[in-house]
Tab-separated table of C-alpha atoms and ligand atoms in Angstrom:
chain	number	residue	atom	x	y	z
A	1	MET	CA	17.442	-78.181	204.049
A	2	LEU	CA	19.143	-78.691	200.544
A	3	THR	CA	22.399	-76.840	199.664
A	4	LEU	CA	21.846	-75.638	196.100
A	5	PRO	CA	25.061	-76.341	194.149
A	6	THR	CA	26.376	-74.675	190.958
A	7	ILE	CA	27.417	-77.379	188.433
A	8	GLU	CA	29.450	-76.503	185.151
A	9	THR	CA	29.055	-78.446	182.182
A	10	SER	CA	30.751	-77.946	178.617
A	11	ARG	CA	28.039	-75.267	177.720
A	12	LEU	CA	25.952	-74.710	180.514
A	13	ARG	CA	26.099	-73.449	184.269
A	14	LEU	CA	23.527	-74.723	186.438
A	15	ARG	CA	22.972	-72.540	189.541
A	16	PRO	CA	20.340	-71.429	192.134
A	17	PRO	CA	17.650	-69.368	191.013
A	18	ALA	CA	17.967	-65.649	192.046
A	19	GLU	CA	15.763	-62.500	192.453
A	20	SER	CA	18.030	-61.248	189.385
A	21	ASP	CA	16.209	-63.997	187.289
A	22	LEU	CA	12.700	-62.113	187.724
A	23	PRO	CA	12.868	-60.137	184.578
A	24	ALA	CA	13.819	-63.136	182.351
A	25	MET	CA	11.660	-65.888	183.780
A	26	PRO	CA	8.346	-64.820	181.915
A	27	ALA	CA	10.341	-64.802	178.520
A	28	VAL	CA	11.771	-68.303	179.153
A	29	PHE	CA	8.722	-69.907	180.858
A	30	ASN	CA	5.479	-68.101	179.481
A	31	ASP	CA	4.817	-70.879	176.759
A	32	PRO	CA	1.662	-72.912	176.219
A	33	ASP	CA	3.721	-75.803	175.348
A	34	ILE	CA	5.681	-75.604	178.465
A	35	TYR	CA	2.490	-75.253	180.397
A	36	ALA	CA	0.945	-78.264	178.647
A	37	TYR	CA	3.808	-80.849	179.353
A	38	THR	CA	4.897	-79.852	182.957
A	39	ARG	CA	3.109	-79.922	186.235
A	40	ASN	CA	3.776	-76.877	188.045
A	41	ILE	CA	4.590	-74.017	185.577
A	42	PRO	CA	1.463	-71.793	185.013
A	43	HIS	CA	0.360	-70.060	181.853
A	44	PRO	CA	-0.054	-67.327	181.493
A	45	TYR	CA	3.247	-66.757	183.255
A	46	GLY	CA	4.209	-63.162	184.090
A	47	ASP	CA	5.985	-61.183	186.976
A	48	ALA	CA	3.461	-62.492	189.750
A	49	GLU	CA	3.973	-66.146	188.610
A	50	ALA	CA	7.762	-65.578	188.418
A	51	ARG	CA	7.946	-64.291	191.874
A	52	ALA	CA	5.722	-67.008	193.354
A	53	ALA	CA	7.933	-69.547	191.592
A	54	LEU	CA	11.024	-68.346	193.179
A	55	GLU	CA	9.292	-68.480	196.442
A	56	ARG	CA	8.344	-72.030	195.895
A	57	TYR	CA	11.734	-73.160	194.843
A	58	ALA	CA	13.292	-71.591	198.074
A	59	ARG	CA	10.699	-73.251	200.072
A	60	LEU	CA	11.278	-76.773	198.584
A	61	ALA	CA	15.050	-76.328	199.117
A	62	HIS	CA	14.312	-75.354	202.642
A	63	GLU	CA	12.111	-78.284	203.342
A	64	GLY	CA	14.491	-80.674	201.627
A	65	ARG	CA	11.783	-81.695	198.932
A	66	GLY	CA	13.132	-80.172	195.778
A	67	LEU	CA	16.351	-79.010	194.095
A	68	VAL	CA	15.678	-76.501	191.249
A	69	LEU	CA	18.561	-75.264	189.364
A	70	PHE	CA	18.442	-72.653	186.252
A	71	PRO	CA	20.754	-73.588	183.643
A	72	GLU	CA	22.355	-70.615	182.036
A	73	GLU	CA	24.484	-70.582	178.757
A	74	ARG	CA	28.018	-70.179	179.634
A	75	ALA	CA	28.895	-68.294	176.353
A	76	THR	CA	26.005	-65.746	176.885
A	77	GLY	CA	24.942	-65.754	180.369
A	78	ALA	CA	21.347	-66.206	179.328
A	79	MET	CA	19.234	-68.290	181.672
A	80	VAL	CA	17.550	-70.856	179.567
A	81	GLY	CA	15.391	-73.022	181.679
A	82	LEU	CA	15.195	-75.128	184.611
A	83	VAL	CA	16.020	-78.682	185.958
A	84	VAL	CA	14.375	-80.208	188.979
A	85	LEU	CA	14.822	-83.158	191.427
A	86	ALA	CA	11.838	-83.704	193.631
A	87	ILE	CA	13.136	-85.596	196.575
A	88	GLU	CA	11.437	-88.717	198.026
A	89	ARG	CA	13.350	-88.801	201.229
A	90	ASP	CA	11.428	-92.058	202.429
A	91	LYS	CA	12.564	-94.136	199.512
A	92	ASN	CA	15.898	-92.300	198.947
A	93	GLU	CA	14.565	-91.630	195.381
A	94	ALA	CA	13.902	-88.503	193.359
A	95	GLU	CA	11.930	-87.598	190.228
A	96	LEU	CA	13.641	-85.608	187.424
A	97	GLY	CA	12.134	-82.751	185.669
A	98	TYR	CA	13.108	-80.076	183.162
A	99	ALA	CA	11.950	-77.393	180.828
A	100	ILE	CA	13.824	-75.299	178.362
A	101	GLY	CA	12.634	-72.156	176.728
A	102	ARG	CA	11.655	-72.374	173.185
A	103	ALA	CA	14.494	-70.219	171.981
A	104	TRP	CA	17.061	-72.926	172.929
A	105	TRP	CA	15.330	-76.038	171.889
A	106	GLY	CA	17.296	-78.782	169.797
A	107	LYS	CA	20.686	-77.690	171.122
A	108	GLY	CA	20.779	-80.601	173.601
A	109	TYR	CA	20.420	-78.506	176.669
A	110	ALA	CA	17.793	-80.563	178.395
A	111	THR	CA	19.884	-83.435	178.085
A	112	GLU	CA	23.082	-81.713	179.010
A	113	ALA	CA	21.748	-80.105	182.242
A	114	SER	CA	19.781	-83.344	183.238
A	115	ARG	CA	22.772	-85.266	182.987
A	116	ALA	CA	24.698	-83.099	185.142
A	117	LEU	CA	21.830	-83.003	187.677
A	118	LEU	CA	21.467	-86.882	187.591
A	119	GLU	CA	25.407	-87.097	188.443
A	120	TYR	CA	24.755	-84.789	191.083
A	121	GLY	CA	21.576	-86.796	192.473
A	122	PHE	CA	23.816	-90.093	192.494
A	123	LYS	CA	27.003	-88.848	193.644
A	124	ALA	CA	26.516	-86.022	195.890
A	125	LEU	CA	22.990	-86.554	197.392
A	126	GLY	CA	23.594	-90.416	197.271
A	127	LEU	CA	20.020	-90.968	195.776
A	128	ASP	CA	19.242	-94.743	195.110
A	129	ARG	CA	16.969	-93.985	192.098
A	130	ILE	CA	15.968	-91.279	189.862
A	131	HIS	CA	12.769	-91.699	187.844
A	132	ALA	CA	10.999	-89.435	185.282
A	133	HIS	CA	7.570	-89.359	183.374
A	134	ALA	CA	7.250	-87.971	179.825
A	135	MET	CA	3.704	-87.700	178.384
A	136	VAL	CA	3.033	-89.973	175.537
A	137	ARG	CA	2.143	-86.801	173.605
A	138	ASN	CA	5.736	-85.423	174.165
A	139	PRO	CA	8.097	-87.564	172.247
A	140	ALA	CA	10.837	-84.938	172.696
A	141	SER	CA	10.916	-85.390	176.379
A	142	ALA	CA	11.065	-89.237	176.074
A	143	ARG	CA	13.982	-88.669	173.714
A	144	VAL	CA	15.834	-86.811	176.252
A	145	LEU	CA	15.224	-89.588	178.848
A	146	ALA	CA	16.223	-92.209	176.714
A	147	LYS	CA	19.379	-90.145	175.783
A	148	LEU	CA	20.284	-89.784	179.346
A	149	GLY	CA	20.417	-93.687	179.744
A	150	MET	CA	17.252	-94.065	181.589
A	151	LYS	CA	15.177	-97.275	181.046
A	152	PRO	CA	11.714	-97.227	179.824
A	153	VAL	CA	9.597	-99.164	182.363
A	154	GLY	CA	6.159	-98.782	180.801
A	155	VAL	CA	3.434	-96.711	180.172
A	156	ALA	CA	1.653	-95.162	183.450
A	157	PRO	CA	-2.122	-94.774	182.480
A	158	GLY	CA	-3.305	-91.321	183.216
A	159	LYS	CA	-0.296	-90.466	185.314
A	160	CYS	CA	-0.110	-86.716	184.289
A	161	GLU	CA	-3.187	-84.806	185.156
A	162	LYS	CA	-3.416	-81.274	183.313
A	163	ASP	CA	-6.694	-79.195	183.619
A	164	GLY	CA	-8.601	-82.058	184.885
A	165	GLU	CA	-7.673	-84.429	182.149
A	166	HIS	CA	-5.403	-87.496	182.857
A	167	HIS	CA	-2.761	-88.266	180.176
A	168	ASP	CA	-0.742	-91.434	179.757
A	169	ALA	CA	2.994	-91.073	180.369
A	170	HIS	CA	6.086	-93.059	179.669
A	171	ALA	CA	7.945	-93.967	182.745
A	172	PHE	CA	11.759	-94.149	182.862
A	173	MET	CA	14.028	-94.803	185.646
A	174	ILE	CA	17.698	-95.330	186.492
A	175	ASP	CA	19.312	-96.662	189.671
A	176	ARG	CA	22.966	-95.628	190.876
A	177	LEU	CA	24.512	-98.873	189.955
A	178	ALA	CA	23.321	-98.243	186.399
A	179	TRP	CA	24.677	-94.938	186.443
A	180	ASP	CA	28.069	-95.868	187.816
A	181	GLY	CA	28.005	-98.527	185.019
A	182	GLY	CA	28.770	-95.919	182.655
A	183	THR	CA	25.429	-95.156	180.893
A	184	ALA	CA	25.857	-91.509	181.339
A	185	GLY	CA	28.854	-91.626	179.314
B	201	COA	C1	11.462	-81.420	175.921
B	201	COA	C2	12.293	-80.336	176.053
B	201	COA	C3	12.639	-80.283	177.524
B	201	COA	C4	13.587	-80.576	175.239
B	201	COA	O1	14.608	-79.747	175.548
B	201	COA	P1	15.907	-79.612	174.276
B	201	COA	O2	16.962	-78.801	175.122
B	201	COA	O3	15.293	-79.271	172.885
B	201	COA	O4	16.205	-81.233	174.424
B	201	COA	P2	17.503	-81.955	173.657
B	201	COA	O5	17.838	-81.021	172.600
B	201	COA	O6	18.295	-82.353	174.869
B	201	COA	O7	16.855	-83.176	173.128
B	201	COA	C5	15.706	-83.234	172.338
B	201	COA	C6	15.458	-84.555	171.636
B	201	COA	O8	14.185	-84.698	171.139
B	201	COA	C7	14.227	-84.728	169.635
B	201	COA	N1	12.694	-84.271	169.483
B	201	COA	C8	12.433	-83.088	169.420
B	201	COA	N2	11.134	-83.148	168.776
B	201	COA	C9	10.727	-84.337	168.892
B	201	COA	C10	9.437	-85.020	168.368
B	201	COA	N3	8.334	-84.306	167.969
B	201	COA	N4	9.446	-86.332	168.209
B	201	COA	C11	10.678	-86.973	168.501
B	201	COA	N5	11.841	-86.409	168.989
B	201	COA	C12	11.754	-85.166	168.922
B	201	COA	C13	15.335	-83.896	169.198
B	201	COA	O9	15.753	-84.329	167.844
B	201	COA	C14	16.321	-84.271	170.363
B	201	COA	O10	16.832	-85.773	170.149
B	201	COA	P3	18.372	-86.047	169.263
B	201	COA	O11	19.272	-85.202	170.061
B	201	COA	O12	18.256	-87.571	169.176
B	201	COA	O13	18.122	-85.316	167.931
B	201	COA	C15	11.831	-78.978	175.606
B	201	COA	O14	11.231	-79.008	174.408
B	201	COA	C16	10.675	-78.250	176.614
B	201	COA	O15	11.039	-77.795	177.748
B	201	COA	N6	9.518	-78.788	176.361
B	201	COA	C17	8.450	-78.131	177.085
B	201	COA	C18	8.636	-78.632	178.402
B	201	COA	C19	8.650	-80.140	178.666
B	201	COA	O16	8.272	-80.848	177.901
B	201	COA	N7	9.228	-80.582	179.942
B	201	COA	C20	9.372	-82.026	180.224
B	201	COA	C21	8.329	-82.393	180.931
B	201	COA	S1	8.528	-84.230	181.394
């Protein structure tokens, strides 16, 4: 069982998904580009998909397998996307993931929210290592991972499966010592 925290950053509040997010979720996540670059966000994404996602996030937390938080803009209260740590207990590692609604791209929100989640993963959860993948065809995501101070560790051929096709992905990694070393700023 994972306890879901609320984390404040300079512009965002990362907080657990809630029933009250149901009306906003399709507007944020119903996007073919979000579908194309992520593993578990469907398209089309309507009310039923939103409800199924909330149930899935609750199940992941209950089983200790995933920590999903929704960043909201502190200035407006708007929910702008999601960040996730998929926990691999046996290795004391996690995989970072994120999606930001198109209306908020280019503001640094993916980086700001992910940085806070990495901090939480290392300091509060005591993880040893966090890794992430960005499809080679998704340079914005690779840029986010580089800005976080994660180290590129090569291209994983065919790592990301989408509609039966396997896409190459840049693999990134950071361990707790490197994070403590101040790469996060
Ligand atoms: C990728 C994504 C999360 C980025 O969110 P964001 O909040 O706009 O990200 P940030 O603003 O923190 O950083 C984006 C960086 O990518 C850069 N970028 C954007 N498009 C780019 C492109 N086509 N090529 C190279 N860099 C690009 C931006 O300039 C910025 O870098 P900078 O700060 O050095 O200028 C968002 O576009 C998204 O949700 N996409 C769909 C889902 C997805 O790809 N999820 C990640 C799965 S691994």
